[in-house]
mmCIF file of C-alpha atoms and ligand atoms in Angstrom:
data_model
loop_
_atom_site.group_PDB
_atom_site.id
_atom_site.type_symbol
_atom_site.label_atom_id
_atom_site.label_comp_id
_atom_site.label_asym_id
_atom_site.label_seq_id
_atom_site.Cartn_x
_atom_site.Cartn_y
_atom_site.Cartn_z
ATOM 1 C CA MET W 1 1.085 0.735 -4.265
ATOM 2 C CA ASN W 2 0.282 2.687 -1.509
ATOM 3 C CA TYR W 3 1.408 6.498 -0.972
ATOM 4 C CA LYS W 4 2.740 7.817 2.336
ATOM 5 C CA TYR W 5 2.852 11.122 3.420
ATOM 6 C CA ARG W 6 4.486 12.395 6.488
ATOM 7 C CA LEU W 7 2.162 15.544 7.924
ATOM 8 C CA SER W 8 5.331 17.285 9.165
ATOM 9 C CA HIS W 9 6.901 17.400 5.836
ATOM 10 C CA PHE W 10 4.457 18.206 3.597
ATOM 11 C CA PRO W 11 5.632 21.043 1.220
ATOM 12 C CA PRO W 12 4.125 24.312 2.168
ATOM 13 C CA ILE W 13 4.044 25.589 -1.444
ATOM 14 C CA VAL W 14 1.659 22.685 -2.399
ATOM 15 C CA ALA W 15 -0.276 23.018 0.512
ATOM 16 C CA ALA W 16 -0.727 26.790 -0.076
ATOM 17 C CA LEU W 17 -2.050 26.041 -3.763
ATOM 18 C CA LEU W 18 -4.323 23.339 -2.445
ATOM 19 C CA CYS W 19 -5.541 25.898 0.205
ATOM 20 C CA CYS W 20 -6.892 28.169 -2.777
ATOM 21 C CA PHE W 21 -8.388 25.236 -4.327
ATOM 22 C CA LEU W 22 -10.499 24.293 -1.348
ATOM 23 C CA SER W 23 -13.943 25.249 -1.297
ATOM 24 C CA LEU W 24 -15.279 27.309 1.528
ATOM 25 C CA ASN W 25 -18.337 25.382 2.797
ATOM 26 C CA LEU W 26 -16.101 22.741 3.839
ATOM 27 C CA VAL W 27 -17.060 21.495 7.769
ATOM 28 C CA LEU W 28 -15.747 19.263 9.667
ATOM 29 C CA VAL W 29 -17.176 15.727 8.376
ATOM 30 C CA SER W 30 -19.699 16.832 5.825
ATOM 31 C CA CYS W 31 -21.055 19.680 4.231
ATOM 32 C CA ARG W 32 -24.489 20.929 3.066
ATOM 33 C CA PRO W 33 -25.036 21.543 -0.764
ATOM 34 C CA SER W 34 -25.406 25.298 -1.651
ATOM 35 C CA SER W 35 -28.601 25.014 -3.287
ATOM 36 C CA GLN W 36 -31.646 26.506 -1.088
ATOM 37 C CA ASP W 37 -33.358 22.809 -1.761
ATOM 38 C CA SER W 38 -31.638 21.100 0.976
ATOM 39 C CA TYR W 39 -32.902 20.122 4.440
ATOM 40 C CA GLN W 40 -31.364 18.664 7.306
ATOM 41 C CA ARG W 41 -32.010 17.457 10.950
ATOM 42 C CA ASN W 42 -30.122 16.721 13.955
ATOM 43 C CA ARG W 43 -30.964 14.211 16.651
ATOM 44 C CA PHE W 44 -28.994 12.246 19.598
ATOM 45 C CA ARG W 45 -29.264 8.584 18.988
ATOM 46 C CA MET W 46 -27.103 5.654 19.378
ATOM 47 C CA GLY W 47 -24.914 7.534 21.905
ATOM 48 C CA THR W 48 -23.839 10.310 19.095
ATOM 49 C CA LEU W 49 -25.308 13.191 17.068
ATOM 50 C CA ILE W 50 -26.902 12.036 14.156
ATOM 51 C CA THR W 51 -27.270 14.554 11.077
ATOM 52 C CA ILE W 52 -29.604 13.836 8.301
ATOM 53 C CA THR W 53 -29.144 15.932 5.230
ATOM 54 C CA VAL W 54 -31.379 15.820 2.059
ATOM 55 C CA VAL W 55 -31.610 17.387 -1.243
ATOM 56 C CA CYS W 56 -35.143 17.721 -1.989
ATOM 57 C CA GLN W 57 -37.379 20.226 -3.774
ATOM 58 C CA SER W 58 -40.435 20.028 -1.311
ATOM 59 C CA GLN W 59 -39.888 20.674 2.391
ATOM 60 C CA LYS W 60 -42.732 18.266 3.308
ATOM 61 C CA LYS W 61 -41.574 15.515 1.480
ATOM 62 C CA ALA W 62 -38.055 16.130 3.022
ATOM 63 C CA MET W 63 -39.084 16.200 6.609
ATOM 64 C CA HIS W 64 -41.364 13.147 6.173
ATOM 65 C CA ALA W 65 -38.453 11.217 4.676
ATOM 66 C CA ILE W 66 -35.965 12.277 7.564
ATOM 67 C CA ASP W 67 -38.539 11.478 10.393
ATOM 68 C CA LYS W 68 -38.823 7.985 8.829
ATOM 69 C CA ALA W 69 -35.253 7.540 8.686
ATOM 70 C CA PHE W 70 -34.557 8.817 12.260
ATOM 71 C CA THR W 71 -37.419 6.292 13.323
ATOM 72 C CA ILE W 72 -35.652 2.937 11.506
ATOM 73 C CA ILE W 73 -32.403 4.241 13.386
ATOM 74 C CA SER W 74 -34.141 4.404 16.700
ATOM 75 C CA ASP W 75 -35.443 0.683 15.905
ATOM 76 C CA ILE W 76 -31.985 -0.472 15.300
ATOM 77 C CA GLU W 77 -30.777 1.199 18.366
ATOM 78 C CA ASN W 78 -33.809 -0.785 20.455
ATOM 79 C CA GLN W 79 -32.490 -3.802 19.328
ATOM 80 C CA THR W 80 -28.659 -3.430 19.228
ATOM 81 C CA SER W 81 -27.803 -1.134 22.245
ATOM 82 C CA ALA W 82 -26.386 -3.157 25.310
ATOM 83 C CA HIS W 83 -27.536 -0.172 27.612
ATOM 84 C CA LEU W 84 -31.346 -0.826 26.397
ATOM 85 C CA PRO W 85 -32.600 -3.621 28.912
ATOM 86 C CA GLN W 86 -35.320 -5.064 26.299
ATOM 87 C CA SER W 87 -32.562 -5.129 23.340
ATOM 88 C CA TYR W 88 -31.596 -8.535 21.886
ATOM 89 C CA THR W 89 -28.057 -7.539 22.758
ATOM 90 C CA SER W 90 -29.167 -7.234 26.542
ATOM 91 C CA LEU W 91 -31.338 -10.559 26.310
ATOM 92 C CA ILE W 92 -28.515 -12.473 24.784
ATOM 93 C CA ASN W 93 -25.916 -11.162 27.455
ATOM 94 C CA GLU W 94 -28.463 -11.923 30.272
ATOM 95 C CA THR W 95 -28.998 -15.354 29.080
ATOM 96 C CA ALA W 96 -25.466 -16.110 27.823
ATOM 97 C CA GLY W 97 -24.497 -19.914 28.366
ATOM 98 C CA LYS W 98 -28.009 -20.508 28.965
ATOM 99 C CA LYS W 99 -30.505 -20.190 26.053
ATOM 100 C CA ASN W 100 -30.530 -18.820 22.577
ATOM 101 C CA ILE W 101 -32.954 -15.773 21.536
ATOM 102 C CA SER W 102 -35.174 -15.467 18.815
ATOM 103 C CA VAL W 103 -34.150 -12.257 16.979
ATOM 104 C CA SER W 104 -35.584 -10.154 13.978
ATOM 105 C CA ALA W 105 -33.874 -10.247 10.153
ATOM 106 C CA ASP W 106 -32.166 -7.062 11.087
ATOM 107 C CA PHE W 107 -30.413 -8.417 14.362
ATOM 108 C CA LEU W 108 -29.426 -11.591 12.490
ATOM 109 C CA LEU W 109 -27.712 -9.717 9.534
ATOM 110 C CA VAL W 110 -25.738 -7.888 11.952
ATOM 111 C CA ILE W 111 -24.622 -11.031 13.581
ATOM 112 C CA GLN W 112 -23.697 -12.732 10.224
ATOM 113 C CA LYS W 113 -21.744 -9.692 9.129
ATOM 114 C CA SER W 114 -19.961 -9.385 12.427
ATOM 115 C CA LEU W 115 -18.954 -13.114 11.994
ATOM 116 C CA GLU W 116 -17.663 -12.438 8.531
ATOM 117 C CA TYR W 117 -15.665 -9.221 9.843
ATOM 118 C CA SER W 118 -14.418 -11.397 12.750
ATOM 119 C CA GLN W 119 -13.043 -14.238 10.261
ATOM 120 C CA LEU W 120 -11.685 -11.818 7.547
ATOM 121 C CA THR W 121 -9.690 -9.852 10.161
ATOM 122 C CA ASN W 122 -8.319 -12.961 12.220
ATOM 123 C CA GLY W 123 -10.436 -11.598 15.071
ATOM 124 C CA ALA W 124 -9.370 -8.082 15.241
ATOM 125 C CA PHE W 125 -13.029 -7.358 15.009
ATOM 126 C CA ASP W 126 -15.047 -9.327 17.566
ATOM 127 C CA ILE W 127 -18.361 -8.499 19.068
ATOM 128 C CA THR W 128 -17.685 -10.813 22.120
ATOM 129 C CA ILE W 129 -15.647 -8.175 23.109
ATOM 130 C CA GLY W 130 -18.267 -6.714 25.824
ATOM 131 C CA PRO W 131 -16.737 -8.332 29.088
ATOM 132 C CA ILE W 132 -13.603 -6.235 28.561
ATOM 133 C CA THR W 133 -15.151 -3.191 26.954
ATOM 134 C CA ALA W 134 -17.464 -3.466 30.002
ATOM 135 C CA LEU W 135 -14.188 -2.873 32.433
ATOM 136 C CA TRP W 136 -12.882 0.071 30.551
ATOM 137 C CA ARG W 137 -16.172 1.837 30.821
ATOM 138 C CA PHE W 138 -16.065 4.209 27.876
ATOM 139 C CA ASP W 139 -19.581 3.746 27.171
ATOM 140 C CA ASP W 140 -21.005 5.475 30.696
ATOM 141 C CA ASP W 141 -18.103 7.038 31.893
ATOM 142 C CA GLN W 142 -15.020 8.868 30.700
ATOM 143 C CA GLY W 143 -13.124 5.158 30.880
ATOM 144 C CA MET W 144 -11.126 3.944 33.635
ATOM 145 C CA LEU W 145 -7.794 1.911 33.634
ATOM 146 C CA PRO W 146 -8.650 -1.772 34.817
ATOM 147 C CA SER W 147 -5.973 -4.109 36.520
ATOM 148 C CA SER W 148 -4.077 -6.585 34.775
ATOM 149 C CA GLU W 149 -5.697 -9.183 36.955
ATOM 150 C CA GLU W 150 -9.199 -8.134 35.890
ATOM 151 C CA ILE W 151 -8.079 -8.069 31.890
ATOM 152 C CA LYS W 152 -6.853 -11.593 32.395
ATOM 153 C CA LYS W 153 -9.908 -12.869 34.126
ATOM 154 C CA LYS W 154 -11.951 -11.922 31.337
ATOM 155 C CA LEU W 155 -9.889 -12.138 28.282
ATOM 156 C CA PRO W 156 -10.884 -16.119 28.178
ATOM 157 C CA LEU W 157 -14.709 -15.118 27.457
ATOM 158 C CA VAL W 158 -13.689 -13.372 24.521
ATOM 159 C CA GLY W 159 -13.826 -15.055 21.241
ATOM 160 C CA TYR W 160 -16.153 -14.937 18.305
ATOM 161 C CA GLN W 161 -16.372 -18.826 18.146
ATOM 162 C CA GLY W 162 -18.537 -18.429 21.197
ATOM 163 C CA ILE W 163 -21.395 -16.899 19.013
ATOM 164 C CA TYR W 164 -24.232 -19.366 18.459
ATOM 165 C CA TYR W 165 -25.911 -18.325 15.019
ATOM 166 C CA ASP W 166 -28.738 -20.490 13.675
ATOM 167 C CA LYS W 167 -30.032 -18.427 10.353
ATOM 168 C CA VAL W 168 -32.579 -20.620 9.702
ATOM 169 C CA ASN W 169 -34.337 -20.580 13.013
ATOM 170 C CA GLY W 170 -33.345 -16.834 13.542
ATOM 171 C CA LEU W 171 -31.777 -17.714 16.551
ATOM 172 C CA VAL W 172 -28.536 -15.908 18.293
ATOM 173 C CA GLY W 173 -26.783 -16.583 21.742
ATOM 174 C CA LEU W 174 -23.581 -16.664 23.358
ATOM 175 C CA LYS W 175 -22.308 -20.305 24.549
ATOM 176 C CA MET W 176 -20.138 -19.247 27.541
ATOM 177 C CA PRO W 177 -21.978 -18.105 30.615
ATOM 178 C CA GLY W 178 -20.439 -14.649 31.549
ATOM 179 C CA SER W 179 -19.605 -13.763 27.907
ATOM 180 C CA GLY W 180 -21.216 -10.624 26.604
ATOM 181 C CA MET W 181 -21.921 -8.928 23.130
ATOM 182 C CA ASP W 182 -21.098 -5.251 22.311
ATOM 183 C CA LEU W 183 -22.067 -4.319 18.828
ATOM 184 C CA GLY W 184 -20.783 -0.750 19.193
ATOM 185 C CA GLY W 185 -18.282 -1.242 16.696
ATOM 186 C CA ILE W 186 -20.931 -2.058 13.591
ATOM 187 C CA ALA W 187 -24.575 -1.074 14.793
ATOM 188 C CA LYS W 188 -23.933 2.316 13.737
ATOM 189 C CA GLY W 189 -22.994 1.779 10.209
ATOM 190 C CA TYR W 190 -25.999 -0.676 9.715
ATOM 191 C CA ALA W 191 -28.302 2.087 11.055
ATOM 192 C CA VAL W 192 -26.977 4.592 8.460
ATOM 193 C CA ASP W 193 -27.245 2.300 5.711
ATOM 194 C CA GLN W 194 -30.833 1.269 6.855
ATOM 195 C CA ALA W 195 -31.764 5.255 6.889
ATOM 196 C CA VAL W 196 -30.414 5.759 3.782
ATOM 197 C CA LYS W 197 -32.393 3.009 2.324
ATOM 198 C CA VAL W 198 -35.744 4.612 3.695
ATOM 199 C CA LEU W 199 -34.720 7.971 2.676
ATOM 200 C CA GLN W 200 -34.444 6.564 -1.166
ATOM 201 C CA GLN W 201 -37.835 4.578 -0.866
ATOM 202 C CA GLU W 202 -39.215 8.009 0.213
ATOM 203 C CA GLY W 203 -38.024 9.348 -3.133
ATOM 204 C CA ILE W 204 -35.078 11.183 -2.170
ATOM 205 C CA LYS W 205 -32.191 11.293 -4.690
ATOM 206 C CA ALA W 206 -29.487 12.718 -2.734
ATOM 207 C CA GLY W 207 -28.237 13.411 0.677
ATOM 208 C CA ILE W 208 -25.533 12.405 3.814
ATOM 209 C CA VAL W 209 -26.610 10.539 6.771
ATOM 210 C CA ASN W 210 -23.956 11.276 9.389
ATOM 211 C CA ALA W 211 -23.940 9.323 12.616
ATOM 212 C CA GLY W 212 -20.849 10.983 14.599
ATOM 213 C CA GLY W 213 -18.706 10.479 11.635
ATOM 214 C CA ASP W 214 -19.773 7.139 10.262
ATOM 215 C CA LEU W 215 -21.409 8.567 7.146
ATOM 216 C CA ARG W 216 -22.807 7.621 3.820
ATOM 217 C CA LEU W 217 -23.442 9.954 0.945
ATOM 218 C CA PHE W 218 -25.774 9.601 -1.848
ATOM 219 C CA GLY W 219 -26.839 11.180 -5.190
ATOM 220 C CA HIS W 220 -25.642 14.253 -6.801
ATOM 221 C CA LYS W 221 -24.865 17.249 -4.322
ATOM 222 C CA THR W 222 -26.602 19.729 -6.734
ATOM 223 C CA GLU W 223 -27.363 19.704 -10.497
ATOM 224 C CA LYS W 224 -23.810 21.156 -11.333
ATOM 225 C CA GLU W 225 -21.793 19.394 -8.988
ATOM 226 C CA LYS W 226 -21.821 15.899 -8.359
ATOM 227 C CA ASN W 227 -19.706 15.268 -5.472
ATOM 228 C CA TRP W 228 -19.839 15.924 -2.203
ATOM 229 C CA HIS W 229 -16.755 17.616 -0.368
ATOM 230 C CA ILE W 230 -16.043 15.728 2.813
ATOM 231 C CA GLY W 231 -13.235 16.651 5.390
ATOM 232 C CA ILE W 232 -11.641 14.144 7.611
ATOM 233 C CA GLN W 233 -10.708 15.304 10.943
ATOM 234 C CA HIS W 234 -7.150 15.563 11.859
ATOM 235 C CA PRO W 235 -6.397 13.108 14.930
ATOM 236 C CA ARG W 236 -4.410 15.393 16.887
ATOM 237 C CA LYS W 237 -6.018 18.800 16.094
ATOM 238 C CA PRO W 238 -9.826 18.810 17.134
ATOM 239 C CA GLU W 239 -10.715 21.821 14.809
ATOM 240 C CA GLY W 240 -8.638 20.693 11.827
ATOM 241 C CA ILE W 241 -8.860 18.765 8.721
ATOM 242 C CA LEU W 242 -6.423 16.297 7.846
ATOM 243 C CA LEU W 243 -7.442 16.106 4.324
ATOM 244 C CA SER W 244 -10.988 15.819 2.538
ATOM 245 C CA LEU W 245 -12.539 14.017 -0.497
ATOM 246 C CA LYS W 246 -14.710 14.741 -3.446
ATOM 247 C CA ILE W 247 -16.987 11.785 -3.717
ATOM 248 C CA THR W 248 -20.477 10.244 -3.756
ATOM 249 C CA ASP W 249 -22.564 6.996 -3.133
ATOM 250 C CA LYS W 250 -19.802 5.838 -0.480
ATOM 251 C CA SER W 251 -19.673 5.294 2.947
ATOM 252 C CA ILE W 252 -16.933 7.026 4.797
ATOM 253 C CA VAL W 253 -16.148 5.842 8.380
ATOM 254 C CA THR W 254 -13.327 6.788 10.795
ATOM 255 C CA SER W 255 -12.036 5.142 13.989
ATOM 256 C CA GLY W 256 -9.639 7.107 15.887
ATOM 257 C CA ASP W 257 -7.951 7.171 19.375
ATOM 258 C CA TYR W 258 -9.187 10.964 20.006
ATOM 259 C CA GLU W 259 -12.790 10.196 19.989
ATOM 260 C CA ARG W 260 -13.177 8.439 23.725
ATOM 261 C CA PHE W 261 -10.032 8.284 25.434
ATOM 262 C CA PHE W 262 -8.125 9.045 28.584
ATOM 263 C CA LEU W 263 -4.420 10.070 29.412
ATOM 264 C CA LYS W 264 -2.949 8.331 32.378
ATOM 265 C CA ASP W 265 0.963 8.789 33.009
ATOM 266 C CA GLY W 266 1.299 10.121 29.548
ATOM 267 C CA ILE W 267 -0.308 7.085 27.966
ATOM 268 C CA ARG W 268 -3.513 7.402 25.750
ATOM 269 C CA TYR W 269 -6.005 4.890 26.763
ATOM 270 C CA HIS W 270 -8.906 4.504 24.013
ATOM 271 C CA HIS W 271 -12.094 2.859 23.218
ATOM 272 C CA ILE W 272 -10.978 0.494 20.472
ATOM 273 C CA ILE W 273 -9.788 -2.719 22.211
ATOM 274 C CA ASP W 274 -7.629 -5.492 20.666
ATOM 275 C CA PRO W 275 -9.260 -8.685 21.727
ATOM 276 C CA LYS W 276 -6.155 -10.531 22.054
ATOM 277 C CA THR W 277 -4.959 -8.340 24.697
ATOM 278 C CA GLY W 278 -7.603 -6.717 26.087
ATOM 279 C CA ARG W 279 -6.095 -3.392 25.597
ATOM 280 C CA PRO W 280 -6.157 -0.370 23.106
ATOM 281 C CA PRO W 281 -3.672 -0.765 20.532
ATOM 282 C CA HIS W 282 -1.155 2.142 19.993
ATOM 283 C CA ASN W 283 -0.279 1.726 16.268
ATOM 284 C CA CYS W 284 -2.536 4.133 15.026
ATOM 285 C CA GLN W 285 -3.964 7.718 15.803
ATOM 286 C CA GLY W 286 -6.912 7.301 13.157
ATOM 287 C CA VAL W 287 -8.343 4.982 10.122
ATOM 288 C CA THR W 288 -10.722 6.062 7.573
ATOM 289 C CA ILE W 289 -12.212 3.479 5.556
ATOM 290 C CA LEU W 290 -14.184 4.069 2.343
ATOM 291 C CA ALA W 291 -16.584 1.219 1.074
ATOM 292 C CA GLU W 292 -19.664 0.233 -0.655
ATOM 293 C CA SER W 293 -21.818 -0.129 2.771
ATOM 294 C CA THR W 294 -21.395 1.944 6.106
ATOM 295 C CA LEU W 295 -21.333 -1.619 8.147
ATOM 296 C CA ALA W 296 -18.509 -2.480 6.182
ATOM 297 C CA ALA W 297 -16.686 0.509 6.700
ATOM 298 C CA ASP W 298 -17.734 0.913 10.542
ATOM 299 C CA ALA W 299 -16.369 -3.119 10.937
ATOM 300 C CA LEU W 300 -12.976 -2.451 8.964
ATOM 301 C CA ALA W 301 -12.171 0.925 10.543
ATOM 302 C CA THR W 302 -12.376 -0.689 13.868
ATOM 303 C CA ALA W 303 -10.527 -3.653 12.531
ATOM 304 C CA VAL W 304 -7.555 -1.823 10.757
ATOM 305 C CA PHE W 305 -7.245 0.247 13.656
ATOM 306 C CA ILE W 306 -6.339 -2.823 15.737
ATOM 307 C CA LEU W 307 -4.443 -4.661 12.978
ATOM 308 C CA GLY W 308 -2.234 -1.571 12.498
ATOM 309 C CA PRO W 309 -0.710 0.304 9.424
ATOM 310 C CA ASP W 310 1.005 -2.639 7.884
ATOM 311 C CA LYS W 311 -1.330 -5.790 8.166
ATOM 312 C CA GLY W 312 -4.215 -3.106 7.989
ATOM 313 C CA MET W 313 -3.312 -1.651 4.618
ATOM 314 C CA LYS W 314 -2.487 -5.034 3.229
ATOM 315 C CA LEU W 315 -6.110 -5.980 4.156
ATOM 316 C CA ILE W 316 -7.621 -2.897 2.627
ATOM 317 C CA GLU W 317 -5.715 -3.588 -0.889
ATOM 318 C CA THR W 318 -6.967 -7.131 -0.862
ATOM 319 C CA LEU W 319 -10.605 -5.903 -0.572
ATOM 320 C CA PRO W 320 -12.647 -4.694 -3.650
ATOM 321 C CA LYS W 321 -14.324 -1.651 -3.777
ATOM 322 C CA VAL W 322 -12.599 -0.659 -0.414
ATOM 323 C CA GLU W 323 -10.255 2.152 -0.147
ATOM 324 C CA GLY W 324 -8.481 3.497 3.253
ATOM 325 C CA ILE W 325 -6.366 6.224 4.950
ATOM 326 C CA ILE W 326 -4.196 5.118 7.862
ATOM 327 C CA VAL W 327 -2.406 7.717 10.144
ATOM 328 C CA ASP W 328 0.251 5.748 12.210
ATOM 329 C CA ASN W 329 1.331 6.670 15.737
ATOM 330 C CA GLN W 330 3.892 8.976 14.278
ATOM 331 C CA GLY W 331 1.557 11.136 12.203
ATOM 332 C CA GLU W 332 2.416 9.172 9.115
ATOM 333 C CA VAL W 333 -0.530 9.046 6.635
ATOM 334 C CA THR W 334 -0.709 6.268 4.259
ATOM 335 C CA LEU W 335 -3.221 6.220 1.438
ATOM 336 C CA SER W 336 -4.540 2.999 -0.177
ATOM 337 C CA SER W 337 -3.954 2.730 -3.983
ATOM 338 C CA GLY W 338 -7.273 4.003 -5.470
ATOM 339 C CA LEU W 339 -7.301 7.301 -3.291
ATOM 340 C CA PRO W 340 -4.875 9.918 -4.085
ATOM 341 C CA SER W 341 -6.712 11.020 -7.327
ATOM 342 C CA LYS W 342 -9.941 11.840 -4.517
ATOM 343 C CA VAL W 343 -7.790 13.391 -1.860
ATOM 344 C CA ILE W 344 -7.311 17.262 -1.099
ATOM 345 C CA TRP W 345 -4.591 17.945 1.390
ATOM 346 C CA ARG W 346 -5.109 20.606 3.794
ATOM 347 C CA GLU W 347 -2.446 23.332 4.192
ATOM 348 C CA ASP W 348 -2.242 23.515 7.890
ATOM 349 C CA ASN W 349 -0.973 19.928 8.182
ATOM 350 C CA HIS W 350 2.650 20.552 8.673
HETATM 351 P P1 ADP D 1 -17.042 4.761 17.086
HETATM 352 O O1 ADP D 1 -17.810 4.009 17.962
HETATM 353 O O2 ADP D 1 -16.669 5.710 18.088
HETATM 354 O O3 ADP D 1 -17.437 5.282 16.194
HETATM 355 P P2 ADP D 1 -15.521 2.285 16.626
HETATM 356 O O4 ADP D 1 -16.478 1.822 15.433
HETATM 357 O O5 ADP D 1 -14.308 2.470 16.123
HETATM 358 O O6 ADP D 1 -15.906 3.791 16.866
HETATM 359 O O7 ADP D 1 -16.079 1.388 17.476
HETATM 360 C C1 ADP D 1 -15.496 1.429 19.058
HETATM 361 C C2 ADP D 1 -16.402 0.607 19.833
HETATM 362 O O8 ADP D 1 -16.726 -0.618 19.209
HETATM 363 C C3 ADP D 1 -16.005 0.418 21.012
HETATM 364 O O9 ADP D 1 -16.643 1.556 21.689
HETATM 365 C C4 ADP D 1 -16.556 -0.811 21.343
HETATM 366 O O10 ADP D 1 -18.097 -0.554 21.712
HETATM 367 C C5 ADP D 1 -16.743 -1.477 20.290
HETATM 368 N N1 ADP D 1 -15.367 -2.286 20.217
HETATM 369 C C6 ADP D 1 -14.169 -2.126 20.798
HETATM 370 N N2 ADP D 1 -13.311 -2.729 20.476
HETATM 371 C C7 ADP D 1 -13.775 -3.481 19.599
HETATM 372 C C8 ADP D 1 -13.265 -4.692 18.367
HETATM 373 N N3 ADP D 1 -11.951 -5.301 18.598
HETATM 374 N N4 ADP D 1 -14.261 -5.559 17.869
HETATM 375 C C9 ADP D 1 -15.399 -5.168 17.634
HETATM 376 N N5 ADP D 1 -15.882 -4.073 18.473
HETATM 377 C C10 ADP D 1 -14.993 -3.273 19.680
HETATM 378 MG MG1 MG D 2 -16.295 0.499 13.883
#
């Protein structure tokens, strides 16, 4: 059973009690352990600020591990970014309809997973959205409203069935000339997973990798406290926390209509595009997914946002070890069945 809460009707008395219960070190999407043995570094990668926090007694070991984690993130960015001319994505897009490209095992896995999530979500998640996202220009600009004609012209190029994927020979391509891949809805999640893997290989037992809200928590926050305390941003209050979660060894990813958007004639246009219409859907303000991998959470957050609250929550409930928080277009919050015990509400949401 799902749990629904209308933010505006949240009882103030309960809210006040919860307020007392909340720890003070809560920040927007993550918090540092209170012990001194934690180290944190920020770098701008994959179009967002990436923060790596590790719990470790040795500064030298911590910094070495963090550097290695950033190196793998840069490596994945170099392979997947459509803005870098030498990336596999750019090569595939340039040669669409002409030839297939020999790619790395990492890239092959991202494509395989993308195809799986396309099938699972009935095409709501689709990396061949490239020609349409190019029209909306959220990546290199503030975004702009394309004409209906432009969308209509490009829409036939979208469809994951148009991806050529040959696992045995490590080849990926696009079957139709003019089609294009955009891995913006999944690559960051994969990069976070790989960064955590590197940290663990370097002997780091606990930490957070946070790529602009796509994050993974691992290990015990402190000796005394196992769980990390994570705040989920309120979709309509830039400085506000919707609710927080006490959790570890999980990935948490949010897709929202407030991250990259513009307003025109009172309508909010944002960067998550429905492949069926070529336009941003308006059923949700934000979707947060908790999953066993950041890649899964990333792809599912984008897809559930497009599917909308009803179909989206139904999908979440069918998936093992996946939980979700959906804020619909009226601000009503629905939690999946496994979440209520982990959630702490904020007092200022009414
Ligand atoms: P963010 O990148 O802000 O964390 P998302 O994970 O929801 O947010 O991804 C949005 C990005 O995914 C867009 O900027 C675009 O690159 C890409 N995208 C947009 N619509 C889709 C879609 N239907 N399927 C797959 N990727 C998409
Ligand atoms: Mg995503």
